[in-house]
mmCIF file with all atom_site columns, C-alpha atoms in Angstrom:
data_model
loop_
_atom_site.group_PDB
_atom_site.id
_atom_site.type_symbol
_atom_site.label_atom_id
_atom_site.label_alt_id
_atom_site.label_comp_id
_atom_site.label_asym_id
_atom_site.label_entity_id
_atom_site.label_seq_id
_atom_site.pdbx_PDB_ins_code
_atom_site.Cartn_x
_atom_site.Cartn_y
_atom_site.Cartn_z
_atom_site.occupancy
_atom_site.B_iso_or_equiv
_atom_site.pdbx_formal_charge
_atom_site.auth_seq_id
_atom_site.auth_comp_id
_atom_site.auth_asym_id
_atom_site.auth_atom_id
_atom_site.pdbx_PDB_model_num
ATOM 1   C CA . ARG A 1 1   ? 19.853  -18.898 -33.137 1.00 0.00 ? 1   ARG A CA 1
ATOM 2   C CA . ARG A 1 2   ? 18.930  -19.062 -36.831 1.00 0.00 ? 2   ARG A CA 1
ATOM 3   C CA . GLU A 1 3   ? 19.817  -15.406 -37.410 1.00 0.00 ? 3   GLU A CA 1
ATOM 4   C CA . GLU A 1 4   ? 23.270  -15.506 -35.792 1.00 0.00 ? 4   GLU A CA 1
ATOM 5   C CA . GLN A 1 5   ? 24.068  -19.190 -36.195 1.00 0.00 ? 5   GLN A CA 1
ATOM 6   C CA . ALA A 1 6   ? 25.140  -19.183 -32.549 1.00 0.00 ? 6   ALA A CA 1
ATOM 7   C CA . GLN A 1 7   ? 24.059  -20.869 -29.365 1.00 0.00 ? 7   GLN A CA 1
ATOM 8   C CA . VAL A 1 8   ? 21.488  -18.801 -27.467 1.00 0.00 ? 8   VAL A CA 1
ATOM 9   C CA . TYR A 1 9   ? 19.927  -19.009 -24.043 1.00 0.00 ? 9   TYR A CA 1
ATOM 10  C CA . GLY A 1 10  ? 16.582  -18.076 -22.597 1.00 0.00 ? 10  GLY A CA 1
ATOM 11  C CA . MET A 1 11  ? 15.772  -17.299 -19.007 1.00 0.00 ? 11  MET A CA 1
ATOM 12  C CA . THR A 1 12  ? 12.421  -17.915 -17.359 1.00 0.00 ? 12  THR A CA 1
ATOM 13  C CA . PHE A 1 13  ? 11.104  -17.034 -13.936 1.00 0.00 ? 13  PHE A CA 1
ATOM 14  C CA . THR A 1 14  ? 8.386   -18.704 -11.944 1.00 0.00 ? 14  THR A CA 1
ATOM 15  C CA . LEU A 1 15  ? 5.264   -16.558 -11.806 1.00 0.00 ? 15  LEU A CA 1
ATOM 16  C CA . LEU A 1 16  ? 4.918   -15.108 -8.318  1.00 0.00 ? 16  LEU A CA 1
ATOM 17  C CA . THR A 1 17  ? 1.623   -16.425 -6.952  1.00 0.00 ? 17  THR A CA 1
ATOM 18  C CA . THR A 1 18  ? -0.115  -16.357 -3.589  1.00 0.00 ? 18  THR A CA 1
ATOM 19  C CA . SER A 1 19  ? -0.635  -19.473 -1.489  1.00 0.00 ? 19  SER A CA 1
ATOM 20  C CA . GLU A 1 20  ? -4.074  -19.689 -3.175  1.00 0.00 ? 20  GLU A CA 1
ATOM 21  C CA . GLY A 1 21  ? -2.469  -19.791 -6.630  1.00 0.00 ? 21  GLY A CA 1
ATOM 22  C CA . LYS A 1 22  ? -3.505  -16.252 -7.626  1.00 0.00 ? 22  LYS A CA 1
ATOM 23  C CA . LYS A 1 23  ? -1.081  -13.957 -9.413  1.00 0.00 ? 23  LYS A CA 1
ATOM 24  C CA . MET A 1 24  ? 0.606   -11.465 -7.060  1.00 0.00 ? 24  MET A CA 1
ATOM 25  C CA . GLY A 1 25  ? 0.974   -7.801  -7.827  1.00 0.00 ? 25  GLY A CA 1
ATOM 26  C CA . LYS A 1 26  ? -2.686  -6.977  -8.463  1.00 0.00 ? 26  LYS A CA 1
ATOM 27  C CA . THR A 1 27  ? -4.430  -4.630  -6.063  1.00 0.00 ? 27  THR A CA 1
ATOM 28  C CA . GLN A 1 28  ? -7.859  -3.027  -5.813  1.00 0.00 ? 28  GLN A CA 1
ATOM 29  C CA . LYS A 1 29  ? -6.358  -0.020  -7.586  1.00 0.00 ? 29  LYS A CA 1
ATOM 30  C CA . GLY A 1 30  ? -4.898  -2.169  -10.374 1.00 0.00 ? 30  GLY A CA 1
ATOM 31  C CA . ALA A 1 31  ? -1.333  -3.331  -10.967 1.00 0.00 ? 31  ALA A CA 1
ATOM 32  C CA . LEU A 1 32  ? 1.533   -2.860  -8.527  1.00 0.00 ? 32  LEU A CA 1
ATOM 33  C CA . TRP A 1 33  ? 4.100   -0.778  -10.427 1.00 0.00 ? 33  TRP A CA 1
ATOM 34  C CA . LEU A 1 34  ? 7.837   -0.352  -9.848  1.00 0.00 ? 34  LEU A CA 1
ATOM 35  C CA . ASP A 1 35  ? 7.522   3.214   -11.188 1.00 0.00 ? 35  ASP A CA 1
ATOM 36  C CA . ALA A 1 36  ? 6.988   5.584   -8.244  1.00 0.00 ? 36  ALA A CA 1
ATOM 37  C CA . THR A 1 37  ? 4.710   7.811   -10.344 1.00 0.00 ? 37  THR A CA 1
ATOM 38  C CA . LYS A 1 38  ? 2.292   4.908   -10.841 1.00 0.00 ? 38  LYS A CA 1
ATOM 39  C CA . THR A 1 39  ? 2.572   3.253   -7.399  1.00 0.00 ? 39  THR A CA 1
ATOM 40  C CA . SER A 1 40  ? 4.015   5.492   -4.687  1.00 0.00 ? 40  SER A CA 1
ATOM 41  C CA . PRO A 1 41  ? 6.720   4.030   -2.424  1.00 0.00 ? 41  PRO A CA 1
ATOM 42  C CA . TYR A 1 42  ? 4.184   4.182   0.443   1.00 0.00 ? 42  TYR A CA 1
ATOM 43  C CA . GLU A 1 43  ? 1.551   2.180   -1.498  1.00 0.00 ? 43  GLU A CA 1
ATOM 44  C CA . PHE A 1 44  ? 4.281   -0.217  -2.651  1.00 0.00 ? 44  PHE A CA 1
ATOM 45  C CA . TYR A 1 45  ? 5.427   -0.726  0.956   1.00 0.00 ? 45  TYR A CA 1
ATOM 46  C CA . GLN A 1 46  ? 1.831   -1.236  2.134   1.00 0.00 ? 46  GLN A CA 1
ATOM 47  C CA . TYR A 1 47  ? 1.200   -3.902  -0.510  1.00 0.00 ? 47  TYR A CA 1
ATOM 48  C CA . TRP A 1 48  ? 4.054   -6.045  0.833   1.00 0.00 ? 48  TRP A CA 1
ATOM 49  C CA . ARG A 1 49  ? 3.223   -5.197  4.463   1.00 0.00 ? 49  ARG A CA 1
ATOM 50  C CA . ASN A 1 50  ? -0.256  -6.645  3.939   1.00 0.00 ? 50  ASN A CA 1
ATOM 51  C CA . VAL A 1 51  ? 0.532   -9.931  2.170   1.00 0.00 ? 51  VAL A CA 1
ATOM 52  C CA . GLU A 1 52  ? -1.137  -13.006 3.604   1.00 0.00 ? 52  GLU A CA 1
ATOM 53  C CA . ASP A 1 53  ? 0.744   -14.802 6.389   1.00 0.00 ? 53  ASP A CA 1
ATOM 54  C CA . ALA A 1 54  ? 1.096   -17.896 4.195   1.00 0.00 ? 54  ALA A CA 1
ATOM 55  C CA . ASP A 1 55  ? 2.933   -15.893 1.510   1.00 0.00 ? 55  ASP A CA 1
ATOM 56  C CA . VAL A 1 56  ? 5.617   -14.360 3.745   1.00 0.00 ? 56  VAL A CA 1
ATOM 57  C CA . ARG A 1 57  ? 8.179   -17.146 3.256   1.00 0.00 ? 57  ARG A CA 1
ATOM 58  C CA . THR A 1 58  ? 7.830   -17.189 -0.538  1.00 0.00 ? 58  THR A CA 1
ATOM 59  C CA . CYS A 1 59  ? 8.171   -13.415 -0.776  1.00 0.00 ? 59  CYS A CA 1
ATOM 60  C CA . LEU A 1 60  ? 11.113  -13.195 1.622   1.00 0.00 ? 60  LEU A CA 1
ATOM 61  C CA . SER A 1 61  ? 12.983  -15.958 -0.191  1.00 0.00 ? 61  SER A CA 1
ATOM 62  C CA . MET A 1 62  ? 12.278  -14.761 -3.751  1.00 0.00 ? 62  MET A CA 1
ATOM 63  C CA . LEU A 1 63  ? 12.289  -10.973 -3.379  1.00 0.00 ? 63  LEU A CA 1
ATOM 64  C CA . THR A 1 64  ? 14.957  -10.151 -0.782  1.00 0.00 ? 64  THR A CA 1
ATOM 65  C CA . PHE A 1 65  ? 18.653  -10.833 -0.326  1.00 0.00 ? 65  PHE A CA 1
ATOM 66  C CA . LEU A 1 66  ? 18.250  -11.919 3.294   1.00 0.00 ? 66  LEU A CA 1
ATOM 67  C CA . PRO A 1 67  ? 20.157  -15.087 4.217   1.00 0.00 ? 67  PRO A CA 1
ATOM 68  C CA . MET A 1 68  ? 17.949  -18.201 4.064   1.00 0.00 ? 68  MET A CA 1
ATOM 69  C CA . GLU A 1 69  ? 18.450  -18.844 7.794   1.00 0.00 ? 69  GLU A CA 1
ATOM 70  C CA . GLU A 1 70  ? 16.904  -15.420 8.461   1.00 0.00 ? 70  GLU A CA 1
ATOM 71  C CA . VAL A 1 71  ? 14.091  -16.119 5.971   1.00 0.00 ? 71  VAL A CA 1
ATOM 72  C CA . GLU A 1 72  ? 13.329  -19.386 7.772   1.00 0.00 ? 72  GLU A CA 1
ATOM 73  C CA . ARG A 1 73  ? 13.401  -17.683 11.188  1.00 0.00 ? 73  ARG A CA 1
ATOM 74  C CA . LEU A 1 74  ? 11.102  -14.859 10.094  1.00 0.00 ? 74  LEU A CA 1
ATOM 75  C CA . SER A 1 75  ? 8.661   -17.058 8.207   1.00 0.00 ? 75  SER A CA 1
ATOM 76  C CA . SER A 1 76  ? 8.285   -19.433 11.171  1.00 0.00 ? 76  SER A CA 1
ATOM 77  C CA . MET A 1 77  ? 6.823   -16.611 13.280  1.00 0.00 ? 77  MET A CA 1
ATOM 78  C CA . LYS A 1 78  ? 3.161   -16.930 14.225  1.00 0.00 ? 78  LYS A CA 1
ATOM 79  C CA . ASP A 1 79  ? 0.237   -14.730 15.236  1.00 0.00 ? 79  ASP A CA 1
ATOM 80  C CA . ALA A 1 80  ? 1.233   -11.138 16.154  1.00 0.00 ? 80  ALA A CA 1
ATOM 81  C CA . GLU A 1 81  ? 4.945   -11.850 15.579  1.00 0.00 ? 81  GLU A CA 1
ATOM 82  C CA . ILE A 1 82  ? 4.363   -12.458 11.861  1.00 0.00 ? 82  ILE A CA 1
ATOM 83  C CA . ASN A 1 83  ? 3.725   -8.718  11.520  1.00 0.00 ? 83  ASN A CA 1
ATOM 84  C CA . LEU A 1 84  ? 7.407   -8.108  12.237  1.00 0.00 ? 84  LEU A CA 1
ATOM 85  C CA . ALA A 1 85  ? 8.310   -10.445 9.375   1.00 0.00 ? 85  ALA A CA 1
ATOM 86  C CA . LYS A 1 86  ? 5.895   -8.573  7.087   1.00 0.00 ? 86  LYS A CA 1
ATOM 87  C CA . GLU A 1 87  ? 7.445   -5.237  8.080   1.00 0.00 ? 87  GLU A CA 1
ATOM 88  C CA . ILE A 1 88  ? 10.902  -6.573  7.241   1.00 0.00 ? 88  ILE A CA 1
ATOM 89  C CA . LEU A 1 89  ? 9.614   -7.943  3.920   1.00 0.00 ? 89  LEU A CA 1
ATOM 90  C CA . ALA A 1 90  ? 7.972   -4.619  3.010   1.00 0.00 ? 90  ALA A CA 1
ATOM 91  C CA . PHE A 1 91  ? 11.076  -2.637  3.981   1.00 0.00 ? 91  PHE A CA 1
ATOM 92  C CA . GLU A 1 92  ? 13.506  -4.890  2.110   1.00 0.00 ? 92  GLU A CA 1
ATOM 93  C CA . VAL A 1 93  ? 11.490  -5.012  -1.135  1.00 0.00 ? 93  VAL A CA 1
ATOM 94  C CA . THR A 1 94  ? 10.784  -1.264  -1.055  1.00 0.00 ? 94  THR A CA 1
ATOM 95  C CA . LYS A 1 95  ? 14.493  -0.600  -0.385  1.00 0.00 ? 95  LYS A CA 1
ATOM 96  C CA . LEU A 1 96  ? 15.467  -2.674  -3.434  1.00 0.00 ? 96  LEU A CA 1
ATOM 97  C CA . VAL A 1 97  ? 13.040  -0.848  -5.722  1.00 0.00 ? 97  VAL A CA 1
ATOM 98  C CA . HIS A 1 98  ? 12.997  2.717   -4.363  1.00 0.00 ? 98  HIS A CA 1
ATOM 99  C CA . GLY A 1 99  ? 16.113  2.964   -2.166  1.00 0.00 ? 99  GLY A CA 1
ATOM 100 C CA . GLU A 1 100 ? 16.624  2.955   1.577   1.00 0.00 ? 100 GLU A CA 1
ATOM 101 C CA . GLU A 1 101 ? 15.512  6.567   2.138   1.00 0.00 ? 101 GLU A CA 1
ATOM 102 C CA . GLU A 1 102 ? 12.096  5.993   0.509   1.00 0.00 ? 102 GLU A CA 1
ATOM 103 C CA . ALA A 1 103 ? 11.702  2.656   2.309   1.00 0.00 ? 103 ALA A CA 1
ATOM 104 C CA . THR A 1 104 ? 12.369  4.378   5.648   1.00 0.00 ? 104 THR A CA 1
ATOM 105 C CA . LYS A 1 105 ? 9.857   7.144   4.851   1.00 0.00 ? 105 LYS A CA 1
ATOM 106 C CA . ALA A 1 106 ? 7.194   4.591   3.900   1.00 0.00 ? 106 ALA A CA 1
ATOM 107 C CA . GLN A 1 107 ? 7.826   2.571   7.063   1.00 0.00 ? 107 GLN A CA 1
ATOM 108 C CA . GLU A 1 108 ? 7.650   5.645   9.294   1.00 0.00 ? 108 GLU A CA 1
ATOM 109 C CA . ALA A 1 109 ? 4.449   6.846   7.594   1.00 0.00 ? 109 ALA A CA 1
ATOM 110 C CA . ALA A 1 110 ? 2.828   3.437   8.128   1.00 0.00 ? 110 ALA A CA 1
ATOM 111 C CA . ARG A 1 111 ? 3.879   3.399   11.787  1.00 0.00 ? 111 ARG A CA 1
ATOM 112 C CA . ALA A 1 112 ? 2.518   6.922   12.300  1.00 0.00 ? 112 ALA A CA 1
ATOM 113 C CA . LEU A 1 113 ? -0.822  5.953   10.778  1.00 0.00 ? 113 LEU A CA 1
ATOM 114 C CA . PHE A 1 114 ? -1.319  2.544   12.323  1.00 0.00 ? 114 PHE A CA 1
ATOM 115 C CA . SER A 1 115 ? 0.511   2.501   15.636  1.00 0.00 ? 115 SER A CA 1
ATOM 116 C CA . GLY A 1 116 ? 0.667   6.181   16.529  1.00 0.00 ? 116 GLY A CA 1
ATOM 117 C CA . GLU A 1 117 ? 4.491   6.201   16.474  1.00 0.00 ? 117 GLU A CA 1
ATOM 118 C CA . GLY A 1 118 ? 6.571   8.579   14.439  1.00 0.00 ? 118 GLY A CA 1
ATOM 119 C CA . SER A 1 119 ? 5.841   11.583  12.257  1.00 0.00 ? 119 SER A CA 1
ATOM 120 C CA . MET A 1 120 ? 2.901   12.072  9.891   1.00 0.00 ? 120 MET A CA 1
ATOM 121 C CA . GLU A 1 121 ? 5.231   14.017  7.578   1.00 0.00 ? 121 GLU A CA 1
ATOM 122 C CA . ASP A 1 122 ? 5.631   11.187  5.039   1.00 0.00 ? 122 ASP A CA 1
ATOM 123 C CA . VAL A 1 123 ? 1.996   10.044  5.033   1.00 0.00 ? 123 VAL A CA 1
ATOM 124 C CA . PRO A 1 124 ? 0.558   10.431  1.490   1.00 0.00 ? 124 PRO A CA 1
ATOM 125 C CA . LYS A 1 125 ? -1.384  13.675  1.193   1.00 0.00 ? 125 LYS A CA 1
ATOM 126 C CA . THR A 1 126 ? -3.348  15.740  -1.279  1.00 0.00 ? 126 THR A CA 1
ATOM 127 C CA . GLN A 1 127 ? -3.627  19.519  -1.074  1.00 0.00 ? 127 GLN A CA 1
ATOM 128 C CA . LEU A 1 128 ? -6.912  21.121  -2.109  1.00 0.00 ? 128 LEU A CA 1
ATOM 129 C CA . PRO A 1 129 ? -7.991  24.776  -2.076  1.00 0.00 ? 129 PRO A CA 1
ATOM 130 C CA . ALA A 1 130 ? -9.866  25.709  1.118   1.00 0.00 ? 130 ALA A CA 1
ATOM 131 C CA . ASP A 1 131 ? -12.665 27.354  -0.881  1.00 0.00 ? 131 ASP A CA 1
ATOM 132 C CA . LYS A 1 132 ? -13.818 23.917  -2.093  1.00 0.00 ? 132 LYS A CA 1
ATOM 133 C CA . PHE A 1 133 ? -15.049 23.298  1.455   1.00 0.00 ? 133 PHE A CA 1
ATOM 134 C CA . GLU A 1 134 ? -16.879 26.577  2.018   1.00 0.00 ? 134 GLU A CA 1
ATOM 135 C CA . GLY A 1 135 ? -20.670 26.939  1.988   1.00 0.00 ? 135 GLY A CA 1
ATOM 136 C CA . GLU A 1 136 ? -22.267 23.494  1.693   1.00 0.00 ? 136 GLU A CA 1
ATOM 137 C CA . GLY A 1 137 ? -18.858 21.890  1.437   1.00 0.00 ? 137 GLY A CA 1
ATOM 138 C CA . MET A 1 138 ? -17.912 18.867  -0.651  1.00 0.00 ? 138 MET A CA 1
ATOM 139 C CA . GLY A 1 139 ? -19.613 15.468  -0.635  1.00 0.00 ? 139 GLY A CA 1
ATOM 140 C CA . ILE A 1 140 ? -17.544 12.753  1.006   1.00 0.00 ? 140 ILE A CA 1
ATOM 141 C CA . VAL A 1 141 ? -17.797 10.419  -1.998  1.00 0.00 ? 141 VAL A CA 1
ATOM 142 C CA . THR A 1 142 ? -16.615 13.194  -4.332  1.00 0.00 ? 142 THR A CA 1
ATOM 143 C CA . LEU A 1 143 ? -13.705 13.887  -1.979  1.00 0.00 ? 143 LEU A CA 1
ATOM 144 C CA . LEU A 1 144 ? -12.705 10.203  -1.862  1.00 0.00 ? 144 LEU A CA 1
ATOM 145 C CA . ALA A 1 145 ? -12.600 10.040  -5.664  1.00 0.00 ? 145 ALA A CA 1
ATOM 146 C CA . LEU A 1 146 ? -10.799 13.398  -5.946  1.00 0.00 ? 146 LEU A CA 1
ATOM 147 C CA . VAL A 1 147 ? -7.950  12.326  -3.658  1.00 0.00 ? 147 VAL A CA 1
ATOM 148 C CA . LYS A 1 148 ? -7.890  8.910   -5.395  1.00 0.00 ? 148 LYS A CA 1
ATOM 149 C CA . LEU A 1 149 ? -8.604  6.923   -2.241  1.00 0.00 ? 149 LEU A CA 1
ATOM 150 C CA . VAL A 1 150 ? -11.150 5.057   -4.393  1.00 0.00 ? 150 VAL A CA 1
ATOM 151 C CA . PRO A 1 151 ? -11.025 4.458   -8.164  1.00 0.00 ? 151 PRO A CA 1
ATOM 152 C CA . SER A 1 152 ? -14.652 5.561   -8.690  1.00 0.00 ? 152 SER A CA 1
ATOM 153 C CA . LYS A 1 153 ? -17.568 7.164   -6.899  1.00 0.00 ? 153 LYS A CA 1
ATOM 154 C CA . SER A 1 154 ? -19.450 3.844   -6.892  1.00 0.00 ? 154 SER A CA 1
ATOM 155 C CA . GLU A 1 155 ? -16.505 2.285   -5.022  1.00 0.00 ? 155 GLU A CA 1
ATOM 156 C CA . GLY A 1 156 ? -16.677 5.239   -2.611  1.00 0.00 ? 156 GLY A CA 1
ATOM 157 C CA . PHE A 1 157 ? -20.356 4.535   -1.885  1.00 0.00 ? 157 PHE A CA 1
ATOM 158 C CA . ARG A 1 158 ? -19.550 0.828   -1.387  1.00 0.00 ? 158 ARG A CA 1
ATOM 159 C CA . THR A 1 159 ? -16.664 1.604   0.967   1.00 0.00 ? 159 THR A CA 1
ATOM 160 C CA . ILE A 1 160 ? -18.872 3.748   3.216   1.00 0.00 ? 160 ILE A CA 1
ATOM 161 C CA . GLU A 1 161 ? -21.827 1.325   3.106   1.00 0.00 ? 161 GLU A CA 1
ATOM 162 C CA . GLN A 1 162 ? -19.518 -1.525  4.179   1.00 0.00 ? 162 GLN A CA 1
ATOM 163 C CA . GLY A 1 163 ? -18.130 0.525   7.090   1.00 0.00 ? 163 GLY A CA 1
ATOM 164 C CA . GLY A 1 164 ? -14.666 0.897   5.567   1.00 0.00 ? 164 GLY A CA 1
ATOM 165 C CA . LEU A 1 165 ? -14.104 4.635   5.908   1.00 0.00 ? 165 LEU A CA 1
ATOM 166 C CA . SER A 1 166 ? -13.112 6.803   8.848   1.00 0.00 ? 166 SER A CA 1
ATOM 167 C CA . ILE A 1 167 ? -12.391 10.512  9.177   1.00 0.00 ? 167 ILE A CA 1
ATOM 168 C CA . ASP A 1 168 ? -9.989  11.439  11.971  1.00 0.00 ? 168 ASP A CA 1
ATOM 169 C CA . GLY A 1 169 ? -10.702 8.058   13.605  1.00 0.00 ? 169 GLY A CA 1
ATOM 170 C CA . GLU A 1 170 ? -14.519 8.320   13.422  1.00 0.00 ? 170 GLU A CA 1
ATOM 171 C CA . LYS A 1 171 ? -16.343 5.788   11.229  1.00 0.00 ? 171 LYS A CA 1
ATOM 172 C CA . VAL A 1 172 ? -18.385 7.340   8.408   1.00 0.00 ? 172 VAL A CA 1
ATOM 173 C CA . THR A 1 173 ? -21.844 5.837   7.835   1.00 0.00 ? 173 THR A CA 1
ATOM 174 C CA . ASP A 1 174 ? -23.563 8.564   5.777   1.00 0.00 ? 174 ASP A CA 1
ATOM 175 C CA . THR A 1 175 ? -22.775 8.487   2.038   1.00 0.00 ? 175 THR A CA 1
ATOM 176 C CA . ARG A 1 176 ? -24.286 11.988  1.740   1.00 0.00 ? 176 ARG A CA 1
ATOM 177 C CA . LEU A 1 177 ? -21.973 13.513  4.366   1.00 0.00 ? 177 LEU A CA 1
ATOM 178 C CA . MET A 1 178 ? -20.736 16.982  3.379   1.00 0.00 ? 178 MET A CA 1
ATOM 179 C CA . ILE A 1 179 ? -17.188 17.913  4.347   1.00 0.00 ? 179 ILE A CA 1
ATOM 180 C CA . LYS A 1 180 ? -16.872 21.551  5.395   1.00 0.00 ? 180 LYS A CA 1
ATOM 181 C CA . LYS A 1 181 ? -13.931 23.783  6.221   1.00 0.00 ? 181 LYS A CA 1
ATOM 182 C CA . ASP A 1 182 ? -14.599 23.722  9.983   1.00 0.00 ? 182 ASP A CA 1
ATOM 183 C CA . GLN A 1 183 ? -14.075 19.914  10.085  1.00 0.00 ? 183 GLN A CA 1
ATOM 184 C CA . PHE A 1 184 ? -10.364 20.349  9.344   1.00 0.00 ? 184 PHE A CA 1
ATOM 185 C CA . THR A 1 185 ? -7.877  20.598  12.219  1.00 0.00 ? 185 THR A CA 1
ATOM 186 C CA . ASP A 1 186 ? -4.995  22.952  11.371  1.00 0.00 ? 186 ASP A CA 1
ATOM 187 C CA . GLY A 1 187 ? -6.003  22.575  7.725   1.00 0.00 ? 187 GLY A CA 1
ATOM 188 C CA . LYS A 1 188 ? -5.779  18.765  7.857   1.00 0.00 ? 188 LYS A CA 1
ATOM 189 C CA . LEU A 1 189 ? -8.274  15.922  7.610   1.00 0.00 ? 189 LEU A CA 1
ATOM 190 C CA . LEU A 1 190 ? -7.216  12.260  7.928   1.00 0.00 ? 190 LEU A CA 1
ATOM 191 C CA . LEU A 1 191 ? -9.132  9.835   5.709   1.00 0.00 ? 191 LEU A CA 1
ATOM 192 C CA . LYS A 1 192 ? -8.602  6.109   6.246   1.00 0.00 ? 192 LYS A CA 1
ATOM 193 C CA . LYS A 1 193 ? -10.023 3.436   3.971   1.00 0.00 ? 193 LYS A CA 1
ATOM 194 C CA . GLY A 1 194 ? -10.222 -0.048  5.465   1.00 0.00 ? 194 GLY A CA 1
ATOM 195 C CA . LYS A 1 195 ? -8.081  -1.447  8.266   1.00 0.00 ? 195 LYS A CA 1
ATOM 196 C CA . LYS A 1 196 ? -4.892  -1.432  6.222   1.00 0.00 ? 196 LYS A CA 1
#
C-alpha cells in the first residue's frame, strides 16, 4: 500500500486442523506434499483415506467441490459406511491434486491391497537386484529402510516389536529375520506396515 499508494487486499485461510485441534498434513514420514516426487499419489490418497471419522465433514467441505448436500449426506454416515465417505474424500482430493487417472490408480491399488479386489499393478513397488537376497539374504530391518517403508532402522525394529509388519500376510515377530531369494513368489514379496 505504501509503495504503490493503492488499496491492497490480503487473503487468509483457516489452518486445517483435526477434530483434536492438531495441524493436518503431518504424517509419520513427515509432511504431506502436493509434489508427487515427495509424496506419491498412492501415499497422498492413503493419507485422506485414513483421516479420523470426526474429520470427514471438515475435509469434504473444505477440500472438495462436492455439493454441500452430498457433503452432509456422506459425513452423516456411521460405522462401516463412513469408509465409503473416506474413499470419496481420498479420491476427490487426489483427483484435484494429481488428476483423475492417478486418483483411479491409487484407489485401485488400495482396493487390491486391502480388500483383495482389483489389480496389484499400481501398488507402490521397489525393484532390487536378486543377488542382494542370495546366501544369507538381507535383514528384514535393512530391507524396510531400503524400500523406505520406515524412515530409520530404529523405526523398523519398533514396527516389528509392536506387531506392525507382515510379509505376504504373515505377521513378522523376529527383528533378525533374514529375507532370502526363495521367499519371493514370482520375484515378488509383499510387505505391509500397520493396518493401513
